[in-house]
Amino acid sequence: MFTLDLDMYKPVFETISDVVVIVKVESGSQYRYAYANRVAYKVGSVNEDHIGRLIEDVYPSGYARYLISQYESVVSSLKPVTFEDSNPHLNDAISEVTATPIHSDGRCHYIIAVAKDISIEESLLTQLDTKNQMFHALFMQTPDSIVLLDLSGRVQMENYQYRVEHGWAHEELIAYSLLPSIPDHLRDEATQLYRRVIDGEHIESFHTKRITKGGVLFDVSLNISPIRNRSGDVDGIIIAERNISEQVKYQRLLQDSEEKFRLITENMTDLVAVLDKDGIVKYASPSYERVLGVSPDWYTGQLGTVVVHEQDRKRVAEAFTRATKSQKTERVEYLKHNISRDDYIYVESLFVPVSDMNGDVQKMISVSRDVTERQVAKRRMEYLAYHDSLTDLPNRRMFRQQLQQAVLSADRDGTKLAVLFLDCDKFKTINDTFGHDAGDHVLKFFAYTVQESVDGLGTVARLGGDEFAVLLEDVSSQEEVLKVADRIVDAVRTPWEWHGHTIRLTTSIGVSFYPLQRDTKTLLVSADGAMYQAKQNGGNKYYVASALD
């Protein structure tokens, strides 16, 4: 029988600023609350008396069904599922939830749900820093080597990168009283660092050395922090270790021989420049001409920021100054001018200070890499924050924003609007019968069909799962809206072929009107209730919400 060791994860979950909830998967599609962190209790999404109870015994039936449908997706796919959640205990505040399965032998035993409040978020970067980042996924996938120790210095957990970087398996690491990657001559140093951290100190960018299982010594930069329990006491140590051998190698190469440094940089695809302490370019690698169309001879003797976009020059200069003063590497992203194409590319630059024998910075190595593709991907993520990745329709967040704006416009102009809630009748049966690929095709077909039926008269959005919504603004009459609903019902039930199978769909639609329903919340709740009324009456039809609904 599978058992989740909650005591092992609680200290980490209790330090996370997002809501963390663990539910136990039981037979018959039942889900029982097993754990919630202090943030969950603080914001009120889960109460202490919820622990040990089934979801349907805690929440209203409609909301419970929604949560259960999301968890069933996790159980069936054994993969993380991200969805938006409007918890009735939090006045329908919107959270983005990442539900991750804990499974073995093909069976899901627990689900860890991490919820982040996105009600007032406007910055994608802030969202990306926190959304979907459940501790275990972040811990295991970060490119830095990370290890958790108890107060005696024994390994409790390490990530994949740590094992790859050092060569020891987990079973080998836990047998040591002190990390085997610490060279013998540095063991006292490590012990002293641990004592400082246990006393509550955070240690950042500490330069030292580590050794692999195969005996290879390499340079690292350590960030070491205490892990505190709910009482505030230190009960563990977390170490983030970054291999900086390449940076150190470049520093030493430059100090040993400028000529050797040139031979290396001339064969690099990255942009490498050597600047003096005033920021004047003393050397530029040939890659500047290949990547930016800038002759190294032309660039030499000029300020390094001459090829930087003017909006970024101040920020780049500040990073240069920080690296000079701290004598530590600074990382900065900005736009550089591609003269050959007369456009700009995004680069990520490392400013690595080089000191003389007296410890004074005399030169700065700038190593820049084209990260334009990463920026394009970031914009794609920004787009996906407001759109559904499967159907490319607006998602729940964008739909709510557009609805709020539409209500304001209707109040200002004295017009009416309508909201349609739709879902695919018996979608789960189709999904279970033909598989998730078929289910995805059904959702795409459904989205396309609804869009064609709306014919540009309103906004179509996918709210999640098989639930969709339509916003119709400036409507002249109820009949106009019901014609759209009729077109959708008729179009959806047109049979279509998929891999030799005939798929027949129907839809249930709930319709609500503004200002008949007095606000956006009532509009949505009424449309949702009307949709379920249509479904309970056999589906393949629409139902209009009354003012009382």
Coordinates of C-alpha atoms in Angstrom, one line a residue:
M1 CA 0.0 0.0 0.0
F2 CA 1.4 3.4 -1.0
T3 CA 2.0 5.9 1.8
L4 CA 3.1 9.5 1.3
D5 CA 5.6 10.7 3.9
L6 CA 4.1 14.1 4.6
D7 CA 6.6 14.9 7.4
M8 CA 9.4 15.0 4.7
Y9 CA 7.6 17.6 2.6
K10 CA 5.8 19.7 5.2
P11 CA 8.9 21.9 6.1
V12 CA 9.2 22.9 2.5
F13 CA 5.5 23.3 1.8
E14 CA 5.2 25.5 4.9
T15 CA 7.7 28.0 3.5
I16 CA 6.0 28.3 0.1
S17 CA 4.0 31.6 -0.2
D18 CA 1.2 29.9 -2.3
V19 CA -1.6 27.7 -1.1
V20 CA -0.6 24.0 -1.0
V21 CA -3.2 21.3 -0.6
I22 CA -2.8 17.5 -0.8
V23 CA -5.8 15.3 -1.5
K24 CA -5.8 11.5 -1.2
V25 CA -7.3 9.6 -4.2
E26 CA -9.8 7.0 -3.2
S27 CA -11.8 4.5 -5.1
G28 CA -15.0 5.6 -6.9
S29 CA -13.5 9.0 -8.0
Q30 CA -13.5 10.3 -4.4
Y31 CA -10.9 12.8 -3.2
R32 CA -10.2 13.3 0.5
Y33 CA -8.3 16.3 1.9
A34 CA -5.1 15.0 3.6
Y35 CA -3.1 18.2 4.2
A36 CA -3.1 22.0 3.7
N37 CA -0.2 24.4 4.4
R38 CA -0.5 27.5 6.6
V39 CA -1.1 29.8 3.6
A40 CA -4.3 27.7 2.8
Y41 CA -5.6 28.2 6.3
K42 CA -4.6 31.9 6.4
V43 CA -6.5 32.8 3.2
G44 CA -9.4 30.6 4.0
S45 CA -9.4 28.3 1.0
V46 CA -9.3 25.3 3.3
N47 CA -10.3 25.1 7.0
E48 CA -8.8 22.7 9.5
D49 CA -12.0 20.8 9.8
H50 CA -11.8 20.0 6.0
I51 CA -8.9 17.7 6.6
G52 CA -10.1 14.1 6.4
R53 CA -13.3 15.0 4.6
L54 CA -14.3 14.4 1.0
I55 CA -14.5 17.3 -1.4
E56 CA -18.2 16.9 -2.1
D57 CA -18.8 17.1 1.7
V58 CA -17.0 20.4 1.9
Y59 CA -18.1 22.5 -1.1
P60 CA -21.3 23.2 -3.0
S61 CA -22.1 20.5 -5.5
G62 CA -21.3 22.6 -8.6
Y63 CA -17.9 23.7 -7.4
A64 CA -17.1 20.2 -6.1
R65 CA -18.0 18.7 -9.5
Y66 CA -15.6 21.2 -11.1
L67 CA -12.7 20.3 -8.8
I68 CA -13.4 16.6 -9.2
S69 CA -13.4 16.9 -13.0
Q70 CA -9.9 18.5 -12.8
Y71 CA -8.6 15.9 -10.4
E72 CA -10.0 13.1 -12.7
S73 CA -7.9 14.6 -15.5
V74 CA -4.8 14.3 -13.3
V75 CA -5.7 10.7 -12.3
S76 CA -6.4 9.5 -15.9
S77 CA -3.3 11.2 -17.5
L78 CA -0.9 10.8 -14.5
K79 CA 0.4 14.2 -15.6
P80 CA 0.2 17.7 -14.0
V81 CA -2.9 19.7 -14.9
T82 CA -3.2 23.5 -14.6
F83 CA -6.6 25.1 -14.3
E84 CA -8.3 28.3 -13.0
D85 CA -10.3 28.1 -9.8
S86 CA -12.9 30.4 -8.3
N87 CA -13.2 29.2 -4.7
P88 CA -16.7 30.0 -3.2
H89 CA -15.0 30.2 0.3
L90 CA -12.9 33.2 -1.1
N91 CA -15.7 35.2 -2.6
D92 CA -14.8 33.7 -6.0
A93 CA -11.3 35.0 -6.0
I94 CA -9.5 33.5 -9.0
S95 CA -6.5 31.2 -8.4
E96 CA -4.4 29.4 -10.9
V97 CA -3.9 25.8 -9.7
T98 CA -1.3 23.3 -10.7
A99 CA -2.4 19.7 -9.7
T100 CA 0.4 17.2 -9.8
P101 CA 0.0 13.4 -9.3
I102 CA 1.9 11.3 -6.9
H103 CA 1.7 7.9 -8.5
S104 CA 3.3 4.4 -8.6
D105 CA 2.7 1.3 -10.7
G106 CA 0.4 3.3 -13.0
R107 CA -1.9 4.4 -10.2
C108 CA -2.4 7.9 -8.8
H109 CA -2.4 7.8 -4.9
Y110 CA -2.3 11.5 -4.0
I111 CA -2.6 14.9 -5.8
I112 CA -0.6 17.9 -4.7
A113 CA -2.4 21.1 -5.7
V114 CA -0.6 24.5 -5.6
A115 CA -2.8 27.5 -6.0
K116 CA -1.7 31.1 -6.7
D117 CA -4.0 34.1 -6.4
I118 CA -4.1 35.8 -9.8
S119 CA -7.1 38.0 -9.2
I120 CA -5.1 41.3 -9.5
E121 CA -2.0 40.1 -11.4
E122 CA -1.0 42.2 -14.4
S123 CA 2.7 41.3 -14.7
L124 CA 3.4 38.1 -16.6
L125 CA 7.0 38.0 -15.3
T126 CA 5.6 37.9 -11.7
Q127 CA 3.2 35.2 -12.7
L128 CA 5.8 33.1 -14.3
D129 CA 8.1 33.4 -11.3
T130 CA 5.4 31.8 -9.1
K131 CA 2.7 30.1 -11.1
N132 CA 2.7 26.3 -11.5
Q133 CA 6.0 26.1 -9.4
M134 CA 5.2 23.5 -7.0
F135 CA 8.3 22.9 -4.9
H136 CA 9.1 19.4 -6.1
A137 CA 9.0 20.3 -9.8
L138 CA 11.1 23.4 -9.2
F139 CA 13.5 21.5 -7.0
M140 CA 14.0 18.6 -9.5
Q141 CA 14.2 20.7 -12.7
T142 CA 16.3 23.7 -11.8
P143 CA 19.6 23.8 -13.7
D144 CA 21.5 24.5 -10.4
S145 CA 22.5 21.6 -8.2
I146 CA 20.4 21.7 -5.0
V147 CA 20.6 19.5 -1.9
L148 CA 18.7 19.5 1.4
L149 CA 20.6 18.6 4.6
D150 CA 19.4 17.9 8.1
L151 CA 21.1 19.7 11.0
S152 CA 23.8 17.1 11.2
G153 CA 24.8 17.6 7.6
R154 CA 23.3 14.4 6.2
V155 CA 21.6 14.4 2.8
Q156 CA 17.8 14.4 2.9
M157 CA 17.1 15.1 -0.7
E158 CA 19.0 16.2 -3.8
N159 CA 17.8 17.1 -7.3
Y160 CA 18.6 15.4 -10.6
Q161 CA 21.2 18.1 -11.6
Y162 CA 23.1 17.4 -8.3
R163 CA 23.4 13.7 -9.1
V164 CA 24.5 14.5 -12.7
E165 CA 27.0 17.1 -11.7
H166 CA 28.7 15.1 -8.9
G167 CA 28.1 11.4 -9.9
W168 CA 26.8 10.0 -6.6
A169 CA 23.4 8.3 -6.4
H170 CA 21.0 9.2 -3.6
E171 CA 21.6 5.8 -1.9
E172 CA 25.3 6.6 -1.8
L173 CA 24.9 10.2 -0.6
I174 CA 22.7 9.4 2.4
A175 CA 25.4 7.1 3.7
Y176 CA 27.8 10.0 4.4
S177 CA 27.7 12.2 7.4
L178 CA 29.1 15.1 5.3
L179 CA 28.7 15.6 1.6
P180 CA 31.3 13.4 -0.3
S181 CA 31.6 16.2 -2.9
I182 CA 33.5 18.4 -0.3
P183 CA 37.3 17.9 -0.8
D184 CA 39.1 16.9 2.4
H185 CA 40.9 20.1 2.7
L186 CA 37.7 22.1 2.7
R187 CA 35.6 20.0 5.1
D188 CA 36.3 22.4 8.0
E189 CA 35.3 25.3 5.8
A190 CA 32.0 23.6 5.0
T191 CA 31.3 22.8 8.7
Q192 CA 31.8 26.4 9.6
L193 CA 29.4 27.5 6.8
Y194 CA 26.7 25.1 8.1
R195 CA 27.1 26.4 11.6
R196 CA 26.5 30.0 10.4
V197 CA 23.4 28.9 8.5
I198 CA 22.0 27.0 11.5
D199 CA 22.4 30.2 13.5
G200 CA 20.1 31.9 10.9
E201 CA 22.5 33.4 8.4
H202 CA 21.9 33.4 4.6
I203 CA 25.1 32.9 2.7
E204 CA 25.2 34.0 -1.0
S205 CA 27.6 33.6 -3.8
F206 CA 30.3 31.9 -1.7
H207 CA 33.1 30.8 -4.0
T208 CA 34.7 27.4 -3.2
K209 CA 35.5 24.1 -4.8
R210 CA 33.8 20.7 -5.1
I211 CA 34.9 17.3 -6.4
T212 CA 33.1 14.7 -8.5
K213 CA 32.9 11.0 -7.7
G214 CA 35.5 10.5 -10.4
G215 CA 37.9 12.9 -8.7
V216 CA 37.5 16.0 -10.9
L217 CA 37.8 19.3 -8.9
F218 CA 35.7 22.2 -10.1
D219 CA 34.7 25.8 -9.0
V220 CA 31.3 26.5 -7.5
S221 CA 29.3 29.4 -6.2
L222 CA 27.1 28.5 -3.2
N223 CA 23.9 30.0 -1.9
I224 CA 23.1 28.4 1.5
S225 CA 20.0 29.2 3.5
P226 CA 18.3 27.8 6.6
I227 CA 15.0 25.9 6.4
R228 CA 12.7 26.9 9.1
N229 CA 9.7 25.0 10.5
R230 CA 6.3 26.6 11.3
S231 CA 7.7 27.6 14.7
G232 CA 10.5 29.5 13.1
D233 CA 13.2 27.2 14.3
V234 CA 15.9 26.1 11.9
D235 CA 15.5 22.3 11.2
G236 CA 17.4 22.0 7.9
I237 CA 19.8 23.5 5.3
I238 CA 19.3 24.0 1.6
I239 CA 22.3 24.5 -0.7
A240 CA 22.0 25.8 -4.2
E241 CA 25.3 25.1 -6.1
R242 CA 26.2 26.6 -9.4
N243 CA 29.2 25.3 -11.4
I244 CA 31.2 28.4 -12.3
S245 CA 34.2 26.6 -13.7
E246 CA 33.8 28.2 -17.1
Q247 CA 33.7 31.8 -15.7
V248 CA 36.7 31.1 -13.5
K249 CA 38.5 29.5 -16.5
Y250 CA 38.0 32.7 -18.5
Q251 CA 39.2 34.9 -15.7
R252 CA 42.4 32.8 -15.3
L253 CA 43.0 32.6 -19.0
L254 CA 42.9 36.3 -19.3
Q255 CA 45.2 36.8 -16.4
D256 CA 47.6 34.2 -17.7
S257 CA 47.7 35.3 -21.3
E258 CA 45.7 37.8 -23.4
E259 CA 46.8 35.9 -26.5
K260 CA 45.5 32.6 -25.3
F261 CA 42.2 34.3 -24.5
R262 CA 42.0 35.7 -28.0
L263 CA 42.5 32.2 -29.5
I264 CA 39.6 30.8 -27.5
T265 CA 37.1 33.7 -28.1
E266 CA 37.8 33.8 -31.8
N267 CA 36.2 30.4 -32.1
M268 CA 33.1 31.1 -29.9
T269 CA 29.7 31.8 -31.2
D270 CA 28.9 33.9 -28.1
L271 CA 29.8 37.6 -28.2
V272 CA 32.9 38.2 -26.1
A273 CA 34.4 41.6 -25.3
V274 CA 37.0 42.9 -22.9
L275 CA 36.4 46.3 -21.5
D276 CA 38.5 48.6 -19.3
K277 CA 37.2 49.9 -16.0
D278 CA 35.6 52.9 -17.8
G279 CA 33.6 50.6 -20.1
I280 CA 35.7 51.2 -23.2
V281 CA 36.0 48.2 -25.5
K282 CA 39.6 46.9 -25.7
Y283 CA 38.8 43.6 -27.5
A284 CA 35.8 42.2 -29.4
S285 CA 35.5 38.7 -30.7
P286 CA 35.0 37.9 -34.4
S287 CA 31.5 36.7 -33.5
Y288 CA 30.4 40.4 -33.3
E289 CA 30.6 40.6 -37.0
R290 CA 28.8 37.3 -37.6
V291 CA 26.0 38.1 -35.1
L292 CA 25.7 41.9 -35.2
G293 CA 27.4 42.9 -38.4
V294 CA 29.8 45.0 -36.3
S295 CA 33.5 44.9 -37.2
P296 CA 35.6 44.1 -34.1
D297 CA 38.0 46.9 -35.2
W298 CA 35.2 49.4 -35.4
Y299 CA 33.8 48.4 -31.9
T300 CA 37.2 48.5 -30.3
G301 CA 37.9 51.9 -28.6
Q302 CA 34.2 52.8 -28.3
L303 CA 31.9 52.6 -25.2
G304 CA 30.5 49.1 -24.9
T305 CA 27.0 50.5 -24.7
V306 CA 27.2 52.0 -28.3
V307 CA 25.4 48.9 -29.7
V308 CA 22.9 48.8 -26.8
H309 CA 19.3 50.0 -27.4
E310 CA 19.0 53.5 -25.8
Q311 CA 16.2 52.4 -23.5
D312 CA 18.5 49.7 -22.0
R313 CA 21.8 51.7 -21.8
K314 CA 21.3 53.0 -18.2
R315 CA 20.4 49.5 -16.9
V316 CA 23.4 47.9 -18.6
A317 CA 25.7 50.6 -17.2
E318 CA 24.3 50.0 -13.7
A319 CA 25.0 46.3 -14.0
F320 CA 28.6 47.1 -15.1
T321 CA 29.1 49.4 -12.1
R322 CA 27.7 46.7 -9.7
A323 CA 30.0 44.1 -11.0
T324 CA 33.0 46.5 -10.6
K325 CA 32.1 47.5 -7.1
S326 CA 31.2 44.0 -5.8
Q327 CA 33.8 42.1 -7.9
K328 CA 31.1 39.6 -8.6
T329 CA 29.5 38.4 -11.9
E330 CA 26.4 40.4 -12.9
R331 CA 23.8 39.0 -15.4
V332 CA 21.6 41.3 -17.4
E333 CA 19.3 41.0 -20.5
Y334 CA 18.8 43.8 -23.0
L335 CA 18.6 44.7 -26.7
K336 CA 21.6 44.9 -28.9
H337 CA 21.6 46.5 -32.4
N338 CA 22.0 44.1 -35.3
I339 CA 23.6 46.5 -37.8
S340 CA 23.5 44.0 -40.6
R341 CA 19.7 43.7 -40.5
D342 CA 19.1 47.1 -38.9
D343 CA 17.0 45.5 -36.1
Y344 CA 17.6 44.4 -32.5
I345 CA 18.2 41.0 -30.8
Y346 CA 17.8 40.1 -27.2
V347 CA 21.1 39.1 -25.5
E348 CA 21.9 37.9 -22.0
S349 CA 25.3 39.2 -20.9
L350 CA 27.5 38.2 -18.0
F351 CA 29.9 40.9 -16.7
V352 CA 32.8 39.1 -15.2
P353 CA 35.3 41.5 -13.4
V354 CA 39.0 40.7 -13.6
S355 CA 41.2 42.1 -10.8
D356 CA 44.9 42.7 -10.6
M357 CA 47.3 41.5 -7.9
N358 CA 46.1 44.2 -5.5
G359 CA 42.4 43.2 -5.9
D360 CA 41.5 46.2 -7.9
V361 CA 39.2 45.6 -11.0
Q362 CA 41.1 46.6 -14.1
K363 CA 39.1 44.8 -16.8
M364 CA 35.6 43.5 -17.4
I365 CA 34.8 40.4 -19.6
S366 CA 31.4 40.6 -21.2
V367 CA 30.0 37.3 -22.5
S368 CA 26.8 37.8 -24.4
R369 CA 24.4 35.2 -25.9
D370 CA 21.6 35.7 -28.3
V371 CA 18.4 34.8 -26.3
T372 CA 15.9 36.2 -28.9
E373 CA 14.2 32.8 -29.2
R374 CA 13.7 32.7 -25.4
Q375 CA 12.1 36.1 -25.5
V376 CA 9.8 34.9 -28.3
A377 CA 8.9 31.9 -26.1
K378 CA 8.2 34.3 -23.2
R379 CA 5.8 36.3 -25.3
R380 CA 4.1 33.1 -26.3
M381 CA 3.7 32.3 -22.6
E382 CA 2.3 35.8 -22.1
Y383 CA -0.2 35.1 -24.9
L384 CA -1.1 31.7 -23.3
A385 CA -1.7 33.5 -20.0
Y386 CA -4.9 34.8 -21.6
H387 CA -5.6 32.1 -24.2
D388 CA -6.3 28.4 -24.2
S389 CA -3.4 26.5 -25.7
L390 CA -5.6 23.8 -27.3
T391 CA -8.2 25.9 -29.1
D392 CA -6.4 29.3 -29.2
L393 CA -9.6 30.8 -27.7
P394 CA -9.6 33.4 -24.9
N395 CA -9.4 31.6 -21.6
R396 CA -11.4 32.2 -18.4
R397 CA -9.3 35.1 -17.2
M398 CA -9.6 37.0 -20.5
F399 CA -13.4 36.2 -20.7
R400 CA -14.0 37.6 -17.2
Q401 CA -12.1 40.8 -18.0
Q402 CA -14.0 41.3 -21.3
L403 CA -17.3 40.6 -19.5
Q404 CA -16.5 43.2 -16.9
Q405 CA -15.7 45.8 -19.6
A406 CA -18.8 44.9 -21.5
V407 CA -21.0 45.5 -18.5
L408 CA -19.4 48.9 -17.9
S409 CA -20.0 49.8 -21.6
A410 CA -23.6 48.5 -21.4
D411 CA -24.2 50.7 -18.3
R412 CA -22.7 53.7 -20.0
D413 CA -24.5 53.3 -23.4
G414 CA -27.8 51.8 -22.1
T415 CA -27.4 48.6 -24.1
K416 CA -28.0 45.0 -23.3
L417 CA -25.7 41.9 -23.5
A418 CA -26.0 38.2 -23.2
V419 CA -23.8 35.4 -21.9
L420 CA -24.0 31.8 -23.1
F421 CA -22.5 28.9 -21.2
L422 CA -22.0 25.7 -23.2
D423 CA -20.5 22.3 -22.7
C424 CA -20.3 19.0 -24.7
D425 CA -22.9 16.5 -23.7
K426 CA -21.3 13.2 -22.7
F427 CA -17.8 14.5 -23.5
K428 CA -16.3 12.2 -20.8
T429 CA -17.8 9.2 -22.5
I430 CA -16.2 10.1 -25.8
N431 CA -12.9 10.8 -24.1
D432 CA -13.0 7.5 -22.3
T433 CA -14.1 5.5 -25.4
F434 CA -11.8 6.9 -28.0
G435 CA -8.9 8.4 -25.9
H436 CA -7.5 11.8 -25.1
D437 CA -6.4 12.5 -28.7
A438 CA -10.0 12.1 -29.8
G439 CA -11.1 14.3 -26.9
D440 CA -8.7 17.0 -28.0
H441 CA -10.1 16.8 -31.5
V442 CA -13.6 17.0 -30.2
L443 CA -12.8 20.2 -28.2
K444 CA -11.1 21.8 -31.3
F445 CA -14.1 20.8 -33.4
F446 CA -16.5 22.2 -30.8
A447 CA -14.6 25.5 -30.5
Y448 CA -14.5 25.9 -34.3
T449 CA -18.2 25.1 -34.7
V450 CA -19.2 27.6 -32.0
Q451 CA -17.1 30.3 -33.5
E452 CA -18.6 29.7 -37.0
S453 CA -22.1 29.8 -35.5
V454 CA -21.4 33.0 -33.6
D455 CA -20.1 34.4 -36.9
G456 CA -18.2 37.3 -35.4
L457 CA -21.1 38.6 -33.4
G458 CA -19.4 38.0 -30.1
T459 CA -16.5 36.6 -28.1
V460 CA -16.1 32.8 -27.8
A461 CA -13.9 31.5 -24.9
R462 CA -12.9 28.2 -23.4
L463 CA -13.3 28.2 -19.6
G464 CA -11.7 24.8 -19.0
G465 CA -12.4 21.2 -19.7
D466 CA -15.4 21.0 -22.1
E467 CA -16.9 24.2 -20.8
F468 CA -17.1 27.2 -23.2
A469 CA -18.8 30.6 -23.0
V470 CA -20.0 33.2 -25.5
L471 CA -20.3 37.0 -24.9
L472 CA -22.8 38.9 -27.1
E473 CA -22.8 42.6 -26.7
D474 CA -25.2 45.3 -27.8
V475 CA -28.0 42.8 -28.4
S476 CA -31.4 44.2 -29.6
S477 CA -33.6 41.4 -28.4
Q478 CA -33.8 38.0 -26.8
E479 CA -34.8 36.5 -30.1
E480 CA -31.5 37.6 -31.7
V481 CA -29.5 35.8 -29.0
L482 CA -31.7 32.6 -29.2
K483 CA -31.0 32.5 -33.0
V484 CA -27.3 32.2 -32.2
A485 CA -28.0 29.5 -29.6
D486 CA -30.1 27.6 -32.2
R487 CA -27.4 27.8 -34.7
I488 CA -24.9 26.4 -32.2
V489 CA -27.1 23.5 -31.2
D490 CA -27.8 22.6 -34.9
A491 CA -24.2 22.9 -36.0
V492 CA -22.7 20.9 -33.1
R493 CA -24.9 17.9 -33.7
T494 CA -23.7 17.5 -37.3
P495 CA -21.8 14.1 -37.3
W496 CA -18.1 14.1 -38.3
E497 CA -15.5 11.4 -38.8
W498 CA -12.5 10.7 -36.8
H499 CA -10.2 7.8 -37.6
G500 CA -13.0 5.7 -39.1
H501 CA -15.4 6.5 -36.3
T502 CA -18.5 8.7 -36.6
I503 CA -18.6 11.2 -33.8
R504 CA -21.9 12.7 -32.8
L505 CA -22.0 15.6 -30.5
T506 CA -24.7 17.6 -28.8
T507 CA -24.4 20.6 -26.5
S508 CA -26.3 22.1 -23.5
I509 CA -26.5 25.9 -23.4
G510 CA -27.4 28.2 -20.6
V511 CA -28.3 31.8 -21.5
S512 CA -28.4 34.9 -19.2
F513 CA -29.0 38.5 -20.0
Y514 CA -27.8 41.9 -18.6
P515 CA -29.3 44.0 -17.1
L516 CA -31.9 41.3 -16.3
Q517 CA -29.2 39.7 -14.2
R518 CA -27.8 42.6 -12.2
D519 CA -24.0 42.1 -12.3
T520 CA -21.3 39.9 -13.8
K521 CA -21.3 37.4 -11.0
T522 CA -25.0 36.8 -11.3
L523 CA -24.7 36.7 -15.1
L524 CA -22.2 33.9 -14.9
V525 CA -23.9 32.0 -12.1
S526 CA -27.3 32.2 -13.9
A527 CA -25.9 31.1 -17.2
D528 CA -24.1 28.2 -15.5
G529 CA -27.2 27.1 -13.7
A530 CA -29.3 27.4 -16.9
M531 CA -26.8 25.2 -18.7
Y532 CA -27.1 22.5 -16.1
Q533 CA -30.9 22.8 -16.3
A534 CA -30.6 22.2 -20.1
K535 CA -28.3 19.2 -19.4
Q536 CA -30.7 17.7 -16.8
N537 CA -33.5 18.0 -19.4
G538 CA -31.7 15.7 -21.8
G539 CA -29.2 18.1 -23.3
N540 CA -29.0 19.1 -27.0
K541 CA -30.9 22.3 -26.2
Y542 CA -30.6 25.7 -24.5
Y543 CA -32.3 27.0 -21.4
V544 CA -32.8 30.7 -20.6
A545 CA -32.2 31.9 -17.1
S546 CA -34.9 34.1 -15.5
A547 CA -34.3 37.0 -13.2
L548 CA -34.9 34.8 -10.3
D549 CA -32.1 32.4 -11.5

